[in-house]
Amino acid sequence: MIKLHNHYFKPFISAKQIDNALQRLATEIAEDVGDDIPVFVGILNGSFMVVSDFVKKYKKPCEVTFIKLASYEGVKSSEDIQRLIGLTQNLSGRTVIILEDIIDTGNTLNEVHRIFKNEQVKSLKIATLFYKPEAYKKDYKLHYVGIEIPNKFIVGFGLDYNGLGRNLPEVYQIKETQHMTNIVLFGPPGAGKGTQANFLKEKYNLVHISTGDVFRYNIKNETALGMLAKSFMDKGELVPDQVTIDMLAAEVEKNAQAKGFIFDGFPRTHAQAQALDKLMDSKDSQINAMIALEVDDDILVNRLLTRGKTSGRPDDANESIIRNRINEYYNKTAILKEYYSAQDKYFGVDGVGSIDSITLRLSSVIDNL
Ligand code: AMP
């Protein structure tokens, strides 16, 4: 995802897809013009990349020129098309092919046809890399279309948003849903994830989802999910992935308007991490960071035994279950450090010290995201 001015944009069309589309256009046009030497006319500013890449793929003689029109102001296609400038060549009797980066409403084509009406060209054809059929309001024929796209604002490959984004080699689509900050709070049992999540959710206005808490709520209310989870939890084992993933997805859905989430106790396996990425992707969002509280085992055991005296949690009751939970963490869960490190999203934080000082350490990671 990228940010240009105040908007976020997500990857939409890859450089490879663009390359393939331009190759197809070049081949089709070369076949159609026969022995004519066409004049390719690019419409600046947006078409400079299209023209440059297109003509390299056009293997027969051709001429290339540019005219200049500006049609976009901000995110919406402007009704007020600027006049065309820069056509200095005599094009009478020539095969002219307009090379456009994108055709949406078709307003630019009005201007193109107006300009070429008196030029007595042999033929005037329109080729465009991108075409928005839902937005197109004109009757002019589009002779060559690279890729049809939905009616959403895009940037990249010559197209800009208020001046930015033209240099991107691939195309991004505007992200319409609200931007979320999503944190995975990570660490072994007893590291203080729940305590810290309570401070962070207030500070950053995020929704805190603790899968352990949701399971315990279900156990208390004797739901079918609770009964199923209890047998695993009491022994300090992980609840099966699909059960946990479905539950987590339902919790996220309940908070559709959230400005972001703190995931506490999830993901705990590779399959859960992949499911979470998919879920975030479906919301046009992503996990921004995994922040791990790092605490030595012996400190963890002591903390959990102390908590067990008042929490009433069966899995805090004795040292062997606690050690089993810590082992589950290192055997199954700690691999997630690699999963997020590979995406440059892993941040380790010292989890020993006063609650306030640990909150500060976590906040400084979030503030720098
Ligand atoms: P916690 O409150 O995070 O320590 O979780 C308590 C117990 O709930 C764990 O020992 C597991 O049995 C179960 N649990 C919580 N989250 C998950 C998860 N993401 N995957 C599987 N089991 C979980």
GROMACS .gro file of C-alpha atoms and ligand atoms in nm:
model
  392
    1MET     CA    1   0.000   0.000   0.000
    2ILE     CA    2   0.120   0.354  -0.067
    3LYS     CA    3   0.013   0.697   0.055
    4LEU     CA    4  -0.004   0.999  -0.179
    5HIS     CA    5  -0.109   1.324  -0.015
    6ASN     CA    6  -0.399   1.226   0.212
    7HIS     CA    7  -0.510   0.908   0.031
    8TYR     CA    8  -0.403   0.545   0.044
    9PHE     CA    9  -0.368   0.339  -0.271
   10LYS     CA   10  -0.340  -0.039  -0.305
   11PRO     CA   11  -0.158  -0.235  -0.578
   12PHE     CA   12  -0.395  -0.298  -0.867
   13ILE     CA   13  -0.226  -0.373  -1.202
   14SER     CA   14   0.128  -0.508  -1.212
   15ALA     CA   15   0.408  -0.390  -1.440
   16LYS     CA   16   0.392  -0.731  -1.609
   17GLN     CA   17   0.020  -0.699  -1.689
   18ILE     CA   18   0.081  -0.353  -1.834
   19ASP     CA   19   0.369  -0.483  -2.042
   20ASN     CA   20   0.154  -0.765  -2.182
   21ALA     CA   21  -0.129  -0.527  -2.270
   22LEU     CA   22   0.107  -0.286  -2.450
   23GLN     CA   23   0.263  -0.574  -2.640
   24ARG     CA   24  -0.080  -0.686  -2.758
   25LEU     CA   25  -0.172  -0.332  -2.867
   26ALA     CA   26   0.154  -0.291  -3.055
   27THR     CA   27   0.105  -0.619  -3.241
   28GLU     CA   28  -0.259  -0.544  -3.331
   29ILE     CA   29  -0.182  -0.193  -3.452
   30ALA     CA   30   0.121  -0.304  -3.655
   31GLU     CA   31  -0.096  -0.561  -3.834
   32ASP     CA   32  -0.376  -0.312  -3.902
   33VAL     CA   33  -0.169  -0.025  -4.048
   34GLY     CA   34  -0.006  -0.242  -4.312
   35ASP     CA   35   0.257  -0.043  -4.501
   36ASP     CA   36   0.152   0.299  -4.368
   37ILE     CA   37   0.391   0.482  -4.143
   38PRO     CA   38   0.166   0.591  -3.858
   39VAL     CA   39   0.206   0.899  -3.646
   40PHE     CA   40   0.157   0.809  -3.283
   41VAL     CA   41   0.027   1.105  -3.086
   42GLY     CA   42   0.065   1.087  -2.711
   43ILE     CA   43  -0.148   1.308  -2.491
   44LEU     CA   44   0.057   1.459  -2.213
   45ASN     CA   45   0.110   1.447  -1.928
   46GLY     CA   46  -0.029   1.104  -1.848
   47SER     CA   47   0.065   0.915  -2.164
   48PHE     CA   48   0.443   0.961  -2.151
   49MET     CA   49   0.506   0.614  -2.008
   50VAL     CA   50   0.251   0.447  -2.235
   51VAL     CA   51   0.408   0.605  -2.544
   52SER     CA   52   0.763   0.528  -2.437
   53ASP     CA   53   0.693   0.161  -2.364
   54PHE     CA   54   0.455   0.118  -2.657
   55VAL     CA   55   0.686   0.247  -2.928
   56LYS     CA   56   0.968   0.022  -2.808
   57LYS     CA   57   0.739  -0.272  -2.882
   58TYR     CA   58   0.628  -0.134  -3.220
   59LYS     CA   59   0.876  -0.294  -3.456
   60LYS     CA   60   0.789  -0.109  -3.781
   61PRO     CA   61   0.869   0.250  -3.888
   62CYS     CA   62   0.661   0.513  -3.711
   63GLU     CA   63   0.665   0.875  -3.602
   64VAL     CA   64   0.599   0.994  -3.252
   65THR     CA   65   0.473   1.328  -3.130
   66PHE     CA   66   0.293   1.472  -2.831
   67ILE     CA   67   0.014   1.713  -2.760
   68LYS     CA   68  -0.075   1.843  -2.421
   69LEU     CA   69  -0.408   1.839  -2.240
   70ALA     CA   70  -0.478   1.835  -1.869
   71SER     CA   71  -0.796   1.663  -1.767
   72TYR     CA   72  -0.765   1.561  -1.404
   73GLU     CA   73  -0.796   1.786  -1.108
   74GLY     CA   74  -0.765   1.592  -0.786
   75VAL     CA   75  -0.955   1.267  -0.761
   76LYS     CA   76  -1.251   1.342  -0.987
   77SER     CA   77  -1.233   1.369  -1.363
   78SER     CA   78  -1.275   1.739  -1.436
   79GLU     CA   79  -1.552   1.849  -1.670
   80ASP     CA   80  -1.343   2.148  -1.760
   81ILE     CA   81  -1.099   2.013  -2.017
   82GLN     CA   82  -0.809   2.239  -2.099
   83ARG     CA   83  -0.732   2.319  -2.457
   84LEU     CA   84  -0.497   2.113  -2.662
   85ILE     CA   85  -0.156   2.259  -2.743
   86GLY     CA   86   0.152   2.149  -2.930
   87LEU     CA   87   0.028   2.013  -3.263
   88THR     CA   88   0.271   2.180  -3.501
   89GLN     CA   89   0.313   1.911  -3.765
   90ASN     CA   90   0.109   1.887  -4.085
   91LEU     CA   91  -0.075   1.556  -4.057
   92SER     CA   92  -0.286   1.567  -4.373
   93GLY     CA   93  -0.305   1.229  -4.543
   94ARG     CA   94  -0.141   1.054  -4.246
   95THR     CA   95  -0.258   0.761  -4.036
   96VAL     CA   96  -0.282   0.911  -3.690
   97ILE     CA   97  -0.312   0.694  -3.381
   98ILE     CA   98  -0.381   0.869  -3.054
   99LEU     CA   99  -0.210   0.694  -2.761
  100GLU     CA  100  -0.395   0.753  -2.437
  101ASP     CA  101  -0.308   0.631  -2.090
  102ILE     CA  102  -0.670   0.617  -1.981
  103ILE     CA  103  -1.015   0.689  -2.116
  104ASP     CA  104  -1.288   0.738  -1.860
  105THR     CA  105  -1.564   0.992  -1.932
  106GLY     CA  106  -1.430   1.048  -2.283
  107ASN     CA  107  -1.418   1.427  -2.243
  108THR     CA  108  -1.062   1.439  -2.372
  109LEU     CA  109  -1.179   1.267  -2.691
  110ASN     CA  110  -1.418   1.554  -2.763
  111GLU     CA  111  -1.122   1.784  -2.770
  112VAL     CA  112  -0.912   1.542  -2.978
  113HIS     CA  113  -1.184   1.512  -3.242
  114ARG     CA  114  -1.236   1.887  -3.243
  115ILE     CA  115  -0.865   1.944  -3.309
  116PHE     CA  116  -0.833   1.682  -3.581
  117LYS     CA  117  -1.155   1.774  -3.763
  118ASN     CA  118  -0.974   2.015  -3.996
  119GLU     CA  119  -0.647   1.823  -4.028
  120GLN     CA  120  -0.759   1.605  -4.320
  121VAL     CA  121  -0.583   1.299  -4.182
  122LYS     CA  122  -0.617   0.969  -4.367
  123SER     CA  123  -0.749   0.802  -4.055
  124LEU     CA  124  -0.773   0.886  -3.687
  125LYS     CA  125  -0.772   0.598  -3.445
  126ILE     CA  126  -0.780   0.587  -3.070
  127ALA     CA  127  -0.570   0.348  -2.862
  128THR     CA  128  -0.579   0.347  -2.485
  129LEU     CA  129  -0.400   0.141  -2.224
  130PHE     CA  130  -0.683   0.167  -1.968
  131TYR     CA  131  -1.053   0.206  -2.028
  132LYS     CA  132  -1.336   0.257  -1.779
  133PRO     CA  133  -1.651   0.133  -1.955
  134GLU     CA  134  -1.875   0.234  -1.662
  135ALA     CA  135  -1.759   0.595  -1.685
  136TYR     CA  136  -1.749   0.636  -2.064
  137LYS     CA  137  -2.024   0.868  -2.184
  138LYS     CA  138  -1.933   0.935  -2.548
  139ASP     CA  139  -1.999   0.759  -2.877
  140TYR     CA  140  -1.650   0.787  -3.026
  141LYS     CA  141  -1.517   0.450  -3.126
  142LEU     CA  142  -1.222   0.320  -2.924
  143HIS     CA  143  -1.020   0.119  -3.172
  144TYR     CA  144  -0.766  -0.040  -2.938
  145VAL     CA  145  -0.815  -0.105  -2.567
  146GLY     CA  146  -0.548  -0.251  -2.341
  147ILE     CA  147  -0.717  -0.324  -2.007
  148GLU     CA  148  -1.075  -0.253  -1.898
  149ILE     CA  149  -1.096  -0.136  -1.539
  150PRO     CA  150  -1.374  -0.049  -1.294
  151ASN     CA  151  -1.468   0.313  -1.233
  152LYS     CA  152  -1.223   0.378  -0.949
  153PHE     CA  153  -0.944   0.632  -0.934
  154ILE     CA  154  -0.601   0.493  -1.022
  155VAL     CA  155  -0.244   0.624  -1.013
  156GLY     CA  156   0.090   0.509  -1.150
  157PHE     CA  157   0.243   0.443  -1.491
  158GLY     CA  158   0.207   0.807  -1.588
  159LEU     CA  159  -0.120   0.874  -1.402
  160ASP     CA  160  -0.108   1.106  -1.106
  161TYR     CA  161  -0.301   1.214  -0.803
  162ASN     CA  162  -0.245   1.587  -0.762
  163GLY     CA  163   0.096   1.562  -0.923
  164LEU     CA  164   0.221   1.251  -0.739
  165GLY     CA  165   0.246   0.890  -0.851
  166ARG     CA  166   0.334   0.929  -1.219
  167ASN     CA  167   0.670   0.759  -1.169
  168LEU     CA  168   0.527   0.433  -1.028
  169PRO     CA  169   0.599   0.144  -1.266
  170GLU     CA  170   0.272  -0.027  -1.173
  171VAL     CA  171  -0.081   0.095  -1.117
  172TYR     CA  172  -0.248   0.149  -0.778
  173GLN     CA  173  -0.617   0.189  -0.701
  174ILE     CA  174  -0.755   0.428  -0.444
  175LYS     CA  175  -0.852   0.267  -0.118
  176GLU     CA  176  -1.195   0.383  -0.022
  177THR     CA  177  -1.238   0.223   0.317
  178GLN     CA  178  -1.100   0.405   0.617
  179HIS     CA  179  -0.734   0.353   0.692
  180MET     CA  180  -0.683   0.118   0.986
  181THR     CA  181  -0.391   0.058   1.218
  182ASN     CA  182  -0.369  -0.310   1.297
  183ILE     CA  183  -0.125  -0.442   1.554
  184VAL     CA  184  -0.048  -0.798   1.652
  185LEU     CA  185   0.058  -0.791   2.015
  186PHE     CA  186   0.281  -1.090   2.061
  187GLY     CA  187   0.465  -1.267   2.335
  188PRO     CA  188   0.453  -1.575   2.558
  189PRO     CA  189   0.175  -1.626   2.814
  190GLY     CA  190   0.226  -1.386   3.102
  191ALA     CA  191   0.423  -1.133   2.895
  192GLY     CA  192   0.162  -0.866   2.974
  193LYS     CA  193  -0.020  -0.850   2.640
  194GLY     CA  194  -0.365  -0.807   2.796
  195THR     CA  195  -0.248  -0.537   3.039
  196GLN     CA  196  -0.073  -0.340   2.768
  197ALA     CA  197  -0.354  -0.384   2.515
  198ASN     CA  198  -0.590  -0.211   2.759
  199PHE     CA  199  -0.371   0.100   2.761
  200LEU     CA  200  -0.298   0.098   2.390
  201LYS     CA  201  -0.660   0.057   2.281
  202GLU     CA  202  -0.754   0.376   2.469
  203LYS     CA  203  -0.454   0.569   2.349
  204TYR     CA  204  -0.496   0.481   1.980
  205ASN     CA  205  -0.873   0.425   1.970
  206LEU     CA  206  -0.837   0.064   1.857
  207VAL     CA  207  -1.053  -0.243   1.918
  208HIS     CA  208  -0.881  -0.505   2.132
  209ILE     CA  209  -0.955  -0.866   2.043
  210SER     CA  210  -0.809  -1.127   2.276
  211THR     CA  211  -0.889  -1.475   2.147
  212GLY     CA  212  -0.823  -1.618   2.495
  213ASP     CA  213  -1.083  -1.378   2.641
  214VAL     CA  214  -1.337  -1.464   2.373
  215PHE     CA  215  -1.288  -1.835   2.440
  216ARG     CA  216  -1.324  -1.779   2.817
  217TYR     CA  217  -1.641  -1.576   2.759
  218ASN     CA  218  -1.781  -1.866   2.556
  219ILE     CA  219  -1.683  -2.118   2.823
  220LYS     CA  220  -1.853  -1.910   3.091
  221ASN     CA  221  -2.169  -1.890   2.883
  222GLU     CA  222  -2.149  -2.262   2.804
  223THR     CA  223  -2.175  -2.213   2.427
  224ALA     CA  224  -2.088  -2.494   2.186
  225LEU     CA  225  -1.770  -2.305   2.095
  226GLY     CA  226  -1.683  -2.274   2.464
  227MET     CA  227  -1.731  -2.646   2.527
  228LEU     CA  228  -1.512  -2.732   2.233
  229ALA     CA  229  -1.236  -2.488   2.330
  230LYS     CA  230  -1.235  -2.584   2.698
  231SER     CA  231  -1.091  -2.931   2.646
  232PHE     CA  232  -0.784  -2.782   2.475
  233MET     CA  233  -0.744  -2.476   2.693
  234ASP     CA  234  -0.752  -2.662   3.023
  235LYS     CA  235  -0.446  -2.857   2.916
  236GLY     CA  236  -0.268  -2.548   2.783
  237GLU     CA  237  -0.297  -2.669   2.422
  238LEU     CA  238  -0.399  -2.463   2.123
  239VAL     CA  239  -0.760  -2.475   2.005
  240PRO     CA  240  -0.775  -2.606   1.643
  241ASP     CA  241  -0.699  -2.345   1.377
  242GLN     CA  242  -1.027  -2.342   1.186
  243VAL     CA  243  -1.232  -2.296   1.503
  244THR     CA  244  -1.011  -2.006   1.613
  245ILE     CA  245  -0.992  -1.844   1.271
  246ASP     CA  246  -1.373  -1.849   1.225
  247MET     CA  247  -1.421  -1.700   1.569
  248LEU     CA  248  -1.166  -1.423   1.507
  249ALA     CA  249  -1.325  -1.335   1.171
  250ALA     CA  250  -1.664  -1.305   1.342
  251GLU     CA  251  -1.516  -1.071   1.607
  252VAL     CA  252  -1.364  -0.849   1.337
  253GLU     CA  253  -1.697  -0.837   1.151
  254LYS     CA  254  -1.873  -0.723   1.469
  255ASN     CA  255  -1.650  -0.413   1.463
  256ALA     CA  256  -1.683  -0.311   1.100
  257GLN     CA  257  -1.633   0.060   1.180
  258ALA     CA  258  -1.313   0.012   1.384
  259LYS     CA  259  -1.017   0.242   1.323
  260GLY     CA  260  -0.798  -0.063   1.373
  261PHE     CA  261  -0.739  -0.366   1.592
  262ILE     CA  262  -0.503  -0.495   1.854
  263PHE     CA  263  -0.488  -0.870   1.809
  264ASP     CA  264  -0.385  -1.034   2.133
  265GLY     CA  265  -0.326  -1.408   2.132
  266PHE     CA  266  -0.383  -1.429   1.756
  267PRO     CA  267  -0.227  -1.541   1.529
  268ARG     CA  268  -0.058  -1.828   1.705
  269THR     CA  269   0.015  -2.049   1.403
  270HIS     CA  270   0.127  -1.998   1.046
  271ALA     CA  271  -0.221  -2.089   0.917
  272GLN     CA  272  -0.374  -1.827   1.146
  273ALA     CA  273  -0.127  -1.561   1.026
  274GLN     CA  274  -0.217  -1.636   0.664
  275ALA     CA  275  -0.588  -1.626   0.746
  276LEU     CA  276  -0.541  -1.291   0.920
  277ASP     CA  277  -0.360  -1.145   0.617
  278LYS     CA  278  -0.646  -1.260   0.397
  279LEU     CA  279  -0.904  -1.114   0.632
  280MET     CA  280  -0.724  -0.777   0.643
  281ASP     CA  281  -0.687  -0.781   0.267
  282SER     CA  282  -1.062  -0.830   0.229
  283LYS     CA  283  -1.099  -0.507   0.428
  284ASP     CA  284  -0.854  -0.322   0.201
  285SER     CA  285  -0.618  -0.321   0.498
  286GLN     CA  286  -0.316  -0.500   0.641
  287ILE     CA  287  -0.129  -0.586   0.959
  288ASN     CA  288   0.103  -0.293   1.025
  289ALA     CA  289   0.322  -0.454   1.289
  290MET     CA  290   0.377  -0.747   1.516
  291ILE     CA  291   0.506  -0.607   1.844
  292ALA     CA  292   0.646  -0.874   2.075
  293LEU     CA  293   0.692  -0.841   2.449
  294GLU     CA  294   1.008  -1.028   2.537
  295VAL     CA  295   1.024  -1.179   2.888
  296ASP     CA  296   1.234  -1.465   3.035
  297ASP     CA  297   1.057  -1.797   3.109
  298ASP     CA  298   1.119  -1.793   3.484
  299ILE     CA  299   0.970  -1.447   3.519
  300LEU     CA  300   0.670  -1.563   3.315
  301VAL     CA  301   0.612  -1.868   3.539
  302ASN     CA  302   0.625  -1.651   3.851
  303ARG     CA  303   0.391  -1.390   3.705
  304LEU     CA  304   0.136  -1.653   3.600
  305LEU     CA  305   0.147  -1.840   3.932
  306THR     CA  306   0.083  -1.506   4.107
  307ARG     CA  307  -0.202  -1.424   3.867
  308GLY     CA  308  -0.346  -1.776   3.920
  309LYS     CA  309  -0.405  -1.700   4.288
  310THR     CA  310  -0.672  -1.447   4.193
  311SER     CA  311  -0.768  -1.503   3.825
  312GLY     CA  312  -0.938  -1.838   3.877
  313ARG     CA  313  -0.800  -1.947   3.541
  314PRO     CA  314  -0.744  -2.326   3.543
  315ASP     CA  315  -0.451  -2.284   3.304
  316ASP     CA  316  -0.273  -2.055   3.554
  317ALA     CA  317  -0.317  -2.306   3.838
  318ASN     CA  318   0.002  -2.510   3.826
  319GLU     CA  319   0.353  -2.486   3.696
  320SER     CA  320   0.339  -2.783   3.460
  321ILE     CA  321   0.038  -2.643   3.267
  322ILE     CA  322   0.205  -2.301   3.259
  323ARG     CA  323   0.527  -2.454   3.125
  324ASN     CA  324   0.321  -2.642   2.866
  325ARG     CA  325   0.168  -2.313   2.746
  326ILE     CA  326   0.511  -2.154   2.725
  327ASN     CA  327   0.633  -2.460   2.530
  328GLU     CA  328   0.336  -2.433   2.294
  329TYR     CA  329   0.436  -2.073   2.238
  330TYR     CA  330   0.794  -2.157   2.149
  331ASN     CA  331   0.710  -2.470   1.947
  332LYS     CA  332   0.416  -2.345   1.745
  333THR     CA  333   0.391  -1.972   1.783
  334ALA     CA  334   0.739  -1.826   1.792
  335ILE     CA  335   0.781  -1.913   1.419
  336LEU     CA  336   0.554  -1.617   1.354
  337LYS     CA  337   0.844  -1.392   1.440
  338GLU     CA  338   0.998  -1.508   1.112
  339TYR     CA  339   0.668  -1.462   0.927
  340TYR     CA  340   0.646  -1.095   1.021
  341SER     CA  341   1.023  -1.031   1.013
  342ALA     CA  342   1.021  -1.138   0.649
  343GLN     CA  343   0.777  -0.852   0.585
  344ASP     CA  344   0.981  -0.608   0.799
  345LYS     CA  345   0.693  -0.591   1.044
  346TYR     CA  346   0.845  -0.749   1.355
  347PHE     CA  347   0.937  -0.529   1.652
  348GLY     CA  348   1.072  -0.679   1.977
  349VAL     CA  349   1.016  -0.481   2.297
  350ASP     CA  350   1.160  -0.551   2.641
  351GLY     CA  351   0.861  -0.667   2.848
  352VAL     CA  352   1.029  -0.636   3.190
  353GLY     CA  353   0.986  -0.316   3.391
  354SER     CA  354   0.701  -0.100   3.517
  355ILE     CA  355   0.371  -0.112   3.327
  356ASP     CA  356   0.407   0.256   3.232
  357SER     CA  357   0.757   0.220   3.097
  358ILE     CA  358   0.654  -0.080   2.884
  359THR     CA  359   0.352   0.115   2.748
  360LEU     CA  360   0.593   0.391   2.647
  361ARG     CA  361   0.819   0.145   2.467
  362LEU     CA  362   0.522   0.001   2.277
  363SER     CA  363   0.385   0.347   2.194
  364SER     CA  364   0.711   0.459   2.045
  365VAL     CA  365   0.699   0.163   1.803
  366ILE     CA  366   0.337   0.243   1.704
  367ASP     CA  367   0.409   0.615   1.667
  368ASN     CA  368   0.691   0.537   1.426
  369LEU     CA  369   0.492   0.303   1.203
  370AMP     P1  370  -0.445  -1.666   2.629
  370AMP     O1  371  -0.550  -1.599   2.710
  370AMP     O2  372  -0.407  -1.588   2.507
  370AMP     O3  373  -0.326  -1.708   2.710
  370AMP     O4  374  -0.511  -1.800   2.571
  370AMP     C1  375  -0.556  -1.902   2.656
  370AMP     C2  376  -0.581  -2.029   2.576
  370AMP     O5  377  -0.682  -2.004   2.477
  370AMP     C3  378  -0.463  -2.082   2.500
  370AMP     O6  379  -0.376  -2.159   2.581
  370AMP     C4  380  -0.532  -2.166   2.392
  370AMP     O7  381  -0.579  -2.287   2.446
  370AMP     C5  382  -0.654  -2.082   2.360
  370AMP     N1  383  -0.623  -1.987   2.251
  370AMP     C6  384  -0.622  -1.850   2.258
  370AMP     N2  385  -0.590  -1.796   2.140
  370AMP     C7  386  -0.567  -1.899   2.057
  370AMP     C8  387  -0.528  -1.909   1.922
  370AMP     N3  388  -0.502  -1.801   1.848
  370AMP     N4  389  -0.517  -2.033   1.866
  370AMP     C9  390  -0.541  -2.141   1.938
  370AMP     N5  391  -0.575  -2.140   2.065
  370AMP    C10  392  -0.589  -2.020   2.126
   0.00000   0.00000   0.00000
